[in-house]
Amino acid sequence: MLSTMNSTYFGGKIFTAFPVVISSLKRQSRTTVAAINKKGGKQQNVKGQRFDVQIGKDTSVPVTLGFTKSNELFVGRLAMIGFASAIIGELLTGKGALAQFGLETGIPITDTEPLVIGLVIFNLVAALLPAKGVFVPSDEEEEERPKGSLQDPSISILQPLKFLGISGFGFTKANELFVGRVAQLGFAFALIGEAVTGKGPLAQFDIETGLPLSDTEPLLLAFIAFTLFAAINEGTGTFEQEN
C-alpha cells in the first residue's frame, strides 16, 4: 500500500479524496512497491518508482519517490524561498520565523515545539545526507547507480569543492543544489538560534557581528535577491544519474 497526501494506492487501485478524478496511474519501473513487504514483511532496498499521474485528459504529472537529487533540488528551492521570506518578514515585523508563525496562526511557540524540532531535523538530514535512502531514481537501468561525490569515501571534507558537489560557477542545477543545501542548513540553524535567543536571523547576525541593521542593508538586499532568483531560476544542465 502506498499513501501520498490525500490519496492511497493499494492493490493496483487508487482511492483519492481529491475533487478531481485521477484517470490512470502508469508505473514505468519494473520493480513494484510491494517488494518492500517481501521476506517476512521487513523493509528491503528496492529501486525507485516513477509514476505518471494523469489528472483529466491532457494533464500528466510525473512523481518520483525517494531521496533523489531532483527531490532534494525541490526541497532546496523551498528552503531558499522560506529563508528569504523569513528575512523579509523580520524586516517588516521585527520578529523571527517562529514568532511570525505565531502571529499568523495564533498558536504559541510552546505548542509547536514538536513541529519545529521535526522541521529542523529534516533540514539537517536533507542537507547533510543528500541522495541517500531506500529508493534510487534509476527506473530503466538494471545496474545500480554509481556513487556520488558525497558517497565516495575517497573524497573527504579536505576537498570542499568535490565534497559539496561544486563543479564551477554559474546557475547550474549542481550549484543550485549546493545553494539549496546551504539554505536548508541556514534555515535550520536560524530556527535553533531563535529558539535559544528569541531573536530572528537578522538580530542574531547583529549579535554576532555588532553591526547595526542599517549598515548591512545593501548586503542584505543582495542576499535576498540572489536567493529568490536562485530559487525560481530553472538552471542549466542535468544530473548525471538522471541521464
mmCIF file of C-alpha atoms in Angstrom:
data_model
loop_
_atom_site.group_PDB
_atom_site.id
_atom_site.type_symbol
_atom_site.label_atom_id
_atom_site.label_comp_id
_atom_site.label_asym_id
_atom_site.label_seq_id
_atom_site.Cartn_x
_atom_site.Cartn_y
_atom_site.Cartn_z
ATOM 1 C CA MET A 1 0.000 0.000 0.000
ATOM 2 C CA LEU A 2 1.284 3.489 -0.873
ATOM 3 C CA SER A 3 -0.218 6.661 0.565
ATOM 4 C CA THR A 4 0.543 10.133 -0.737
ATOM 5 C CA MET A 5 -1.193 13.249 0.573
ATOM 6 C CA ASN A 6 -4.935 12.620 0.163
ATOM 7 C CA SER A 7 -4.720 9.502 -1.997
ATOM 8 C CA THR A 8 -3.952 5.845 -1.337
ATOM 9 C CA TYR A 9 -2.547 3.304 -3.803
ATOM 10 C CA PHE A 10 -3.465 -0.254 -2.836
ATOM 11 C CA GLY A 11 -3.800 -3.457 -4.831
ATOM 12 C CA GLY A 12 -3.331 -1.721 -8.164
ATOM 13 C CA LYS A 13 -6.125 0.777 -7.466
ATOM 14 C CA ILE A 14 -6.182 4.400 -6.327
ATOM 15 C CA PHE A 15 -8.517 5.714 -3.672
ATOM 16 C CA THR A 16 -8.415 9.514 -3.569
ATOM 17 C CA ALA A 17 -10.103 12.357 -1.729
ATOM 18 C CA PHE A 18 -9.243 14.921 -4.415
ATOM 19 C CA PRO A 19 -12.207 16.643 -6.119
ATOM 20 C CA VAL A 20 -10.692 15.682 -9.498
ATOM 21 C CA VAL A 21 -10.577 12.175 -10.837
ATOM 22 C CA ILE A 22 -7.191 10.612 -11.471
ATOM 23 C CA SER A 23 -7.877 8.686 -14.646
ATOM 24 C CA SER A 24 -4.814 6.475 -14.745
ATOM 25 C CA LEU A 25 -1.574 5.725 -12.965
ATOM 26 C CA LYS A 26 1.082 4.179 -15.185
ATOM 27 C CA ARG A 27 4.025 2.534 -13.472
ATOM 28 C CA GLN A 28 7.201 2.781 -15.537
ATOM 29 C CA SER A 29 9.514 0.868 -13.232
ATOM 30 C CA ARG A 30 9.885 -2.889 -13.301
ATOM 31 C CA THR A 31 10.190 -3.061 -9.531
ATOM 32 C CA THR A 32 6.947 -2.951 -7.568
ATOM 33 C CA VAL A 33 6.327 -1.097 -4.337
ATOM 34 C CA ALA A 34 5.102 -4.360 -2.838
ATOM 35 C CA ALA A 35 8.684 -5.626 -2.939
ATOM 36 C CA ILE A 36 9.321 -3.941 0.399
ATOM 37 C CA ASN A 37 6.845 -6.308 2.035
ATOM 38 C CA LYS A 38 8.681 -9.460 0.967
ATOM 39 C CA LYS A 39 10.890 -11.605 3.216
ATOM 40 C CA GLY A 40 8.768 -11.621 6.323
ATOM 41 C CA GLY A 41 7.410 -8.121 5.903
ATOM 42 C CA LYS A 42 10.791 -6.499 6.528
ATOM 43 C CA GLN A 43 11.682 -3.422 4.552
ATOM 44 C CA GLN A 44 14.070 -4.121 1.689
ATOM 45 C CA ASN A 45 16.030 -1.863 -0.640
ATOM 46 C CA VAL A 46 14.130 -1.511 -3.892
ATOM 47 C CA LYS A 47 14.644 0.592 -6.967
ATOM 48 C CA GLY A 48 12.923 3.937 -7.277
ATOM 49 C CA GLN A 49 9.389 4.294 -8.527
ATOM 50 C CA ARG A 50 8.327 6.861 -11.088
ATOM 51 C CA PHE A 51 4.645 7.313 -11.813
ATOM 52 C CA ASP A 52 2.857 9.372 -14.433
ATOM 53 C CA VAL A 53 -0.308 10.566 -12.733
ATOM 54 C CA GLN A 54 -2.819 11.767 -15.315
ATOM 55 C CA ILE A 55 -5.392 14.214 -13.975
ATOM 56 C CA GLY A 56 -8.080 14.807 -16.567
ATOM 57 C CA LYS A 57 -7.397 14.345 -20.274
ATOM 58 C CA ASP A 58 -4.324 16.419 -21.046
ATOM 59 C CA THR A 59 -2.640 16.908 -17.666
ATOM 60 C CA SER A 60 0.091 14.476 -16.643
ATOM 61 C CA VAL A 61 2.228 14.914 -13.528
ATOM 62 C CA PRO A 62 5.409 12.806 -13.079
ATOM 63 C CA VAL A 63 6.010 11.691 -9.490
ATOM 64 C CA THR A 64 9.271 10.088 -8.301
ATOM 65 C CA LEU A 65 9.589 8.636 -4.816
ATOM 66 C CA GLY A 66 12.721 8.619 -2.663
ATOM 67 C CA PHE A 67 15.683 10.816 -1.690
ATOM 68 C CA THR A 68 16.704 11.674 -5.240
ATOM 69 C CA LYS A 69 18.700 14.635 -6.481
ATOM 70 C CA SER A 70 15.586 16.055 -8.170
ATOM 71 C CA ASN A 71 13.548 15.843 -4.961
ATOM 72 C CA GLU A 72 16.433 17.341 -2.987
ATOM 73 C CA LEU A 73 16.630 20.183 -5.506
ATOM 74 C CA PHE A 74 12.917 20.882 -4.984
ATOM 75 C CA VAL A 75 13.311 20.884 -1.185
ATOM 76 C CA GLY A 76 16.338 23.162 -1.504
ATOM 77 C CA ARG A 77 14.332 25.640 -3.559
ATOM 78 C CA LEU A 78 11.631 25.664 -0.885
ATOM 79 C CA ALA A 79 14.314 26.274 1.756
ATOM 80 C CA MET A 80 15.709 29.219 -0.233
ATOM 81 C CA ILE A 81 12.255 30.771 -0.612
ATOM 82 C CA GLY A 82 11.465 30.112 3.053
ATOM 83 C CA PHE A 83 14.738 31.607 4.286
ATOM 84 C CA ALA A 84 14.376 34.719 2.110
ATOM 85 C CA SER A 85 10.733 35.133 3.157
ATOM 86 C CA ALA A 86 11.685 34.801 6.840
ATOM 87 C CA ILE A 87 14.236 37.604 6.446
ATOM 88 C CA ILE A 88 11.720 39.820 4.627
ATOM 89 C CA GLY A 89 9.178 39.099 7.362
ATOM 90 C CA GLU A 90 11.681 40.056 10.044
ATOM 91 C CA LEU A 91 12.389 43.332 8.239
ATOM 92 C CA LEU A 92 8.658 44.122 8.247
ATOM 93 C CA THR A 93 7.674 42.837 11.696
ATOM 94 C CA GLY A 94 10.913 42.715 13.677
ATOM 95 C CA LYS A 95 10.204 39.079 14.544
ATOM 96 C CA GLY A 96 11.874 35.832 13.520
ATOM 97 C CA ALA A 97 10.329 32.925 11.638
ATOM 98 C CA LEU A 98 8.938 31.213 14.751
ATOM 99 C CA ALA A 99 7.383 34.423 16.071
ATOM 100 C CA GLN A 100 5.960 35.154 12.608
ATOM 101 C CA PHE A 101 4.358 31.711 12.590
ATOM 102 C CA GLY A 102 2.790 32.535 15.954
ATOM 103 C CA LEU A 103 1.428 35.816 14.574
ATOM 104 C CA GLU A 104 -0.150 34.096 11.566
ATOM 105 C CA THR A 105 -1.670 31.138 13.408
ATOM 106 C CA GLY A 106 -2.188 32.451 16.929
ATOM 107 C CA ILE A 107 -0.522 29.291 18.252
ATOM 108 C CA PRO A 108 2.170 29.847 20.917
ATOM 109 C CA ILE A 109 5.663 28.547 20.204
ATOM 110 C CA THR A 110 5.447 26.086 23.095
ATOM 111 C CA ASP A 111 2.626 24.249 21.310
ATOM 112 C CA THR A 112 4.590 23.935 18.072
ATOM 113 C CA GLU A 113 7.814 22.521 19.526
ATOM 114 C CA PRO A 114 7.383 19.012 18.005
ATOM 115 C CA LEU A 115 6.758 20.553 14.570
ATOM 116 C CA VAL A 116 9.775 22.848 14.865
ATOM 117 C CA ILE A 117 12.041 20.035 16.064
ATOM 118 C CA GLY A 118 10.865 17.813 13.212
ATOM 119 C CA LEU A 119 11.454 20.594 10.666
ATOM 120 C CA VAL A 120 14.959 21.269 11.990
ATOM 121 C CA ILE A 121 15.886 17.570 11.938
ATOM 122 C CA PHE A 122 14.528 17.146 8.406
ATOM 123 C CA ASN A 123 16.517 20.129 7.111
ATOM 124 C CA LEU A 124 19.721 18.896 8.744
ATOM 125 C CA VAL A 125 19.305 15.356 7.413
ATOM 126 C CA ALA A 126 18.336 16.515 3.916
ATOM 127 C CA ALA A 127 21.288 18.909 3.759
ATOM 128 C CA LEU A 128 23.972 16.623 5.211
ATOM 129 C CA LEU A 129 22.861 13.251 3.797
ATOM 130 C CA PRO A 130 21.656 14.008 0.258
ATOM 131 C CA ALA A 131 20.562 11.271 -2.156
ATOM 132 C CA LYS A 132 20.642 8.517 0.476
ATOM 133 C CA GLY A 133 17.648 6.345 1.170
ATOM 134 C CA VAL A 134 15.841 3.153 0.290
ATOM 135 C CA PHE A 135 14.828 4.229 -3.187
ATOM 136 C CA VAL A 136 17.074 5.169 -6.107
ATOM 137 C CA PRO A 137 15.814 7.029 -9.172
ATOM 138 C CA SER A 138 17.013 4.504 -11.767
ATOM 139 C CA ASP A 139 13.809 3.255 -13.436
ATOM 140 C CA GLU A 140 15.097 1.789 -16.670
ATOM 141 C CA GLU A 141 18.693 0.806 -15.908
ATOM 142 C CA GLU A 142 19.361 -2.626 -14.460
ATOM 143 C CA GLU A 143 22.703 -1.759 -12.865
ATOM 144 C CA GLU A 144 22.975 0.266 -9.675
ATOM 145 C CA ARG A 145 23.654 3.988 -9.939
ATOM 146 C CA PRO A 146 27.340 4.876 -9.330
ATOM 147 C CA LYS A 147 28.097 6.574 -6.053
ATOM 148 C CA GLY A 148 28.029 10.356 -5.985
ATOM 149 C CA SER A 149 30.674 12.628 -4.514
ATOM 150 C CA LEU A 150 29.148 12.547 -1.024
ATOM 151 C CA GLN A 151 29.008 8.735 -1.057
ATOM 152 C CA ASP A 152 32.567 8.189 -2.296
ATOM 153 C CA PRO A 153 34.863 7.509 0.702
ATOM 154 C CA SER A 154 37.885 8.712 -1.279
ATOM 155 C CA ILE A 155 36.539 12.291 -1.229
ATOM 156 C CA SER A 156 36.968 13.964 2.164
ATOM 157 C CA ILE A 157 35.995 17.298 3.665
ATOM 158 C CA LEU A 158 39.565 18.426 2.868
ATOM 159 C CA GLN A 159 38.379 18.615 -0.758
ATOM 160 C CA PRO A 160 35.485 21.048 -0.173
ATOM 161 C CA LEU A 161 34.577 21.615 -3.821
ATOM 162 C CA LYS A 162 34.258 17.912 -4.601
ATOM 163 C CA PHE A 163 32.703 17.174 -1.193
ATOM 164 C CA LEU A 164 29.974 19.766 -1.701
ATOM 165 C CA GLY A 165 29.474 18.884 -5.363
ATOM 166 C CA ILE A 166 30.594 22.240 -6.798
ATOM 167 C CA SER A 167 31.768 21.933 -10.394
ATOM 168 C CA GLY A 168 32.172 25.616 -11.323
ATOM 169 C CA PHE A 169 30.425 28.968 -11.384
ATOM 170 C CA GLY A 170 27.063 29.672 -12.995
ATOM 171 C CA PHE A 171 23.385 28.927 -12.451
ATOM 172 C CA THR A 172 23.598 25.187 -12.980
ATOM 173 C CA LYS A 173 21.448 22.602 -11.240
ATOM 174 C CA ALA A 174 24.528 21.237 -9.455
ATOM 175 C CA ASN A 175 25.341 24.662 -7.989
ATOM 176 C CA GLU A 176 21.680 25.292 -7.226
ATOM 177 C CA LEU A 177 21.663 22.015 -5.303
ATOM 178 C CA PHE A 178 24.595 23.284 -3.213
ATOM 179 C CA VAL A 179 22.881 26.629 -2.533
ATOM 180 C CA GLY A 180 19.746 24.731 -1.537
ATOM 181 C CA ARG A 181 21.738 22.664 0.970
ATOM 182 C CA VAL A 182 23.217 25.847 2.444
ATOM 183 C CA ALA A 183 19.712 27.346 2.684
ATOM 184 C CA GLN A 184 18.460 24.240 4.497
ATOM 185 C CA LEU A 185 21.322 24.442 6.982
ATOM 186 C CA GLY A 186 20.889 28.201 7.398
ATOM 187 C CA PHE A 187 17.144 27.941 7.950
ATOM 188 C CA ALA A 188 17.590 25.103 10.444
ATOM 189 C CA PHE A 189 20.234 26.970 12.466
ATOM 190 C CA ALA A 190 18.158 30.174 12.298
ATOM 191 C CA LEU A 191 15.270 28.295 13.930
ATOM 192 C CA ILE A 192 17.601 26.811 16.543
ATOM 193 C CA GLY A 193 19.075 30.248 17.249
ATOM 194 C CA GLU A 194 15.638 31.815 17.600
ATOM 195 C CA ALA A 195 14.528 29.054 19.958
ATOM 196 C CA VAL A 196 17.611 29.729 22.126
ATOM 197 C CA THR A 197 17.842 33.544 21.934
ATOM 198 C CA GLY A 198 14.304 34.567 20.979
ATOM 199 C CA LYS A 199 15.679 36.604 18.060
ATOM 200 C CA GLY A 200 15.374 36.147 14.299
ATOM 201 C CA PRO A 201 18.299 35.590 11.894
ATOM 202 C CA LEU A 202 18.920 39.325 11.340
ATOM 203 C CA ALA A 203 19.053 40.055 15.062
ATOM 204 C CA GLN A 204 21.317 37.024 15.536
ATOM 205 C CA PHE A 205 23.634 38.398 12.832
ATOM 206 C CA ASP A 206 23.710 41.724 14.684
ATOM 207 C CA ILE A 207 24.629 39.941 17.922
ATOM 208 C CA GLU A 208 27.483 38.034 16.264
ATOM 209 C CA THR A 209 28.965 40.944 14.296
ATOM 210 C CA GLY A 210 27.954 44.002 16.298
ATOM 211 C CA LEU A 211 26.885 45.721 13.067
ATOM 212 C CA PRO A 212 23.578 47.624 13.070
ATOM 213 C CA LEU A 213 20.990 46.579 10.501
ATOM 214 C CA SER A 214 21.220 49.937 8.692
ATOM 215 C CA ASP A 215 24.875 49.240 7.814
ATOM 216 C CA THR A 216 24.126 45.845 6.300
ATOM 217 C CA GLU A 217 21.098 46.760 4.166
ATOM 218 C CA PRO A 218 22.883 46.611 0.751
ATOM 219 C CA LEU A 219 24.359 43.191 1.539
ATOM 220 C CA LEU A 220 21.021 42.014 2.885
ATOM 221 C CA LEU A 221 19.086 43.146 -0.196
ATOM 222 C CA ALA A 222 21.632 41.476 -2.490
ATOM 223 C CA PHE A 223 21.380 38.242 -0.490
ATOM 224 C CA ILE A 224 17.567 38.226 -0.657
ATOM 225 C CA ALA A 225 17.564 38.969 -4.397
ATOM 226 C CA PHE A 226 20.145 36.268 -5.132
ATOM 227 C CA THR A 227 18.335 33.675 -3.019
ATOM 228 C CA LEU A 228 14.962 34.333 -4.637
ATOM 229 C CA PHE A 229 16.470 34.309 -8.143
ATOM 230 C CA ALA A 230 18.308 31.055 -7.462
ATOM 231 C CA ALA A 231 15.086 29.516 -6.162
ATOM 232 C CA ILE A 232 12.929 30.382 -9.177
ATOM 233 C CA ASN A 233 15.629 30.044 -11.863
ATOM 234 C CA GLU A 234 15.340 26.772 -13.793
ATOM 235 C CA GLY A 235 19.089 26.290 -14.047
ATOM 236 C CA THR A 236 21.079 24.605 -16.788
ATOM 237 C CA GLY A 237 22.303 21.047 -17.230
ATOM 238 C CA THR A 238 21.063 17.769 -15.796
ATOM 239 C CA PHE A 239 22.241 15.418 -13.092
ATOM 240 C CA GLU A 240 24.400 12.593 -14.433
ATOM 241 C CA GLN A 241 22.423 9.864 -12.709
ATOM 242 C CA GLU A 242 19.263 11.090 -14.478
ATOM 243 C CA ASN A 243 20.673 10.741 -17.992
#
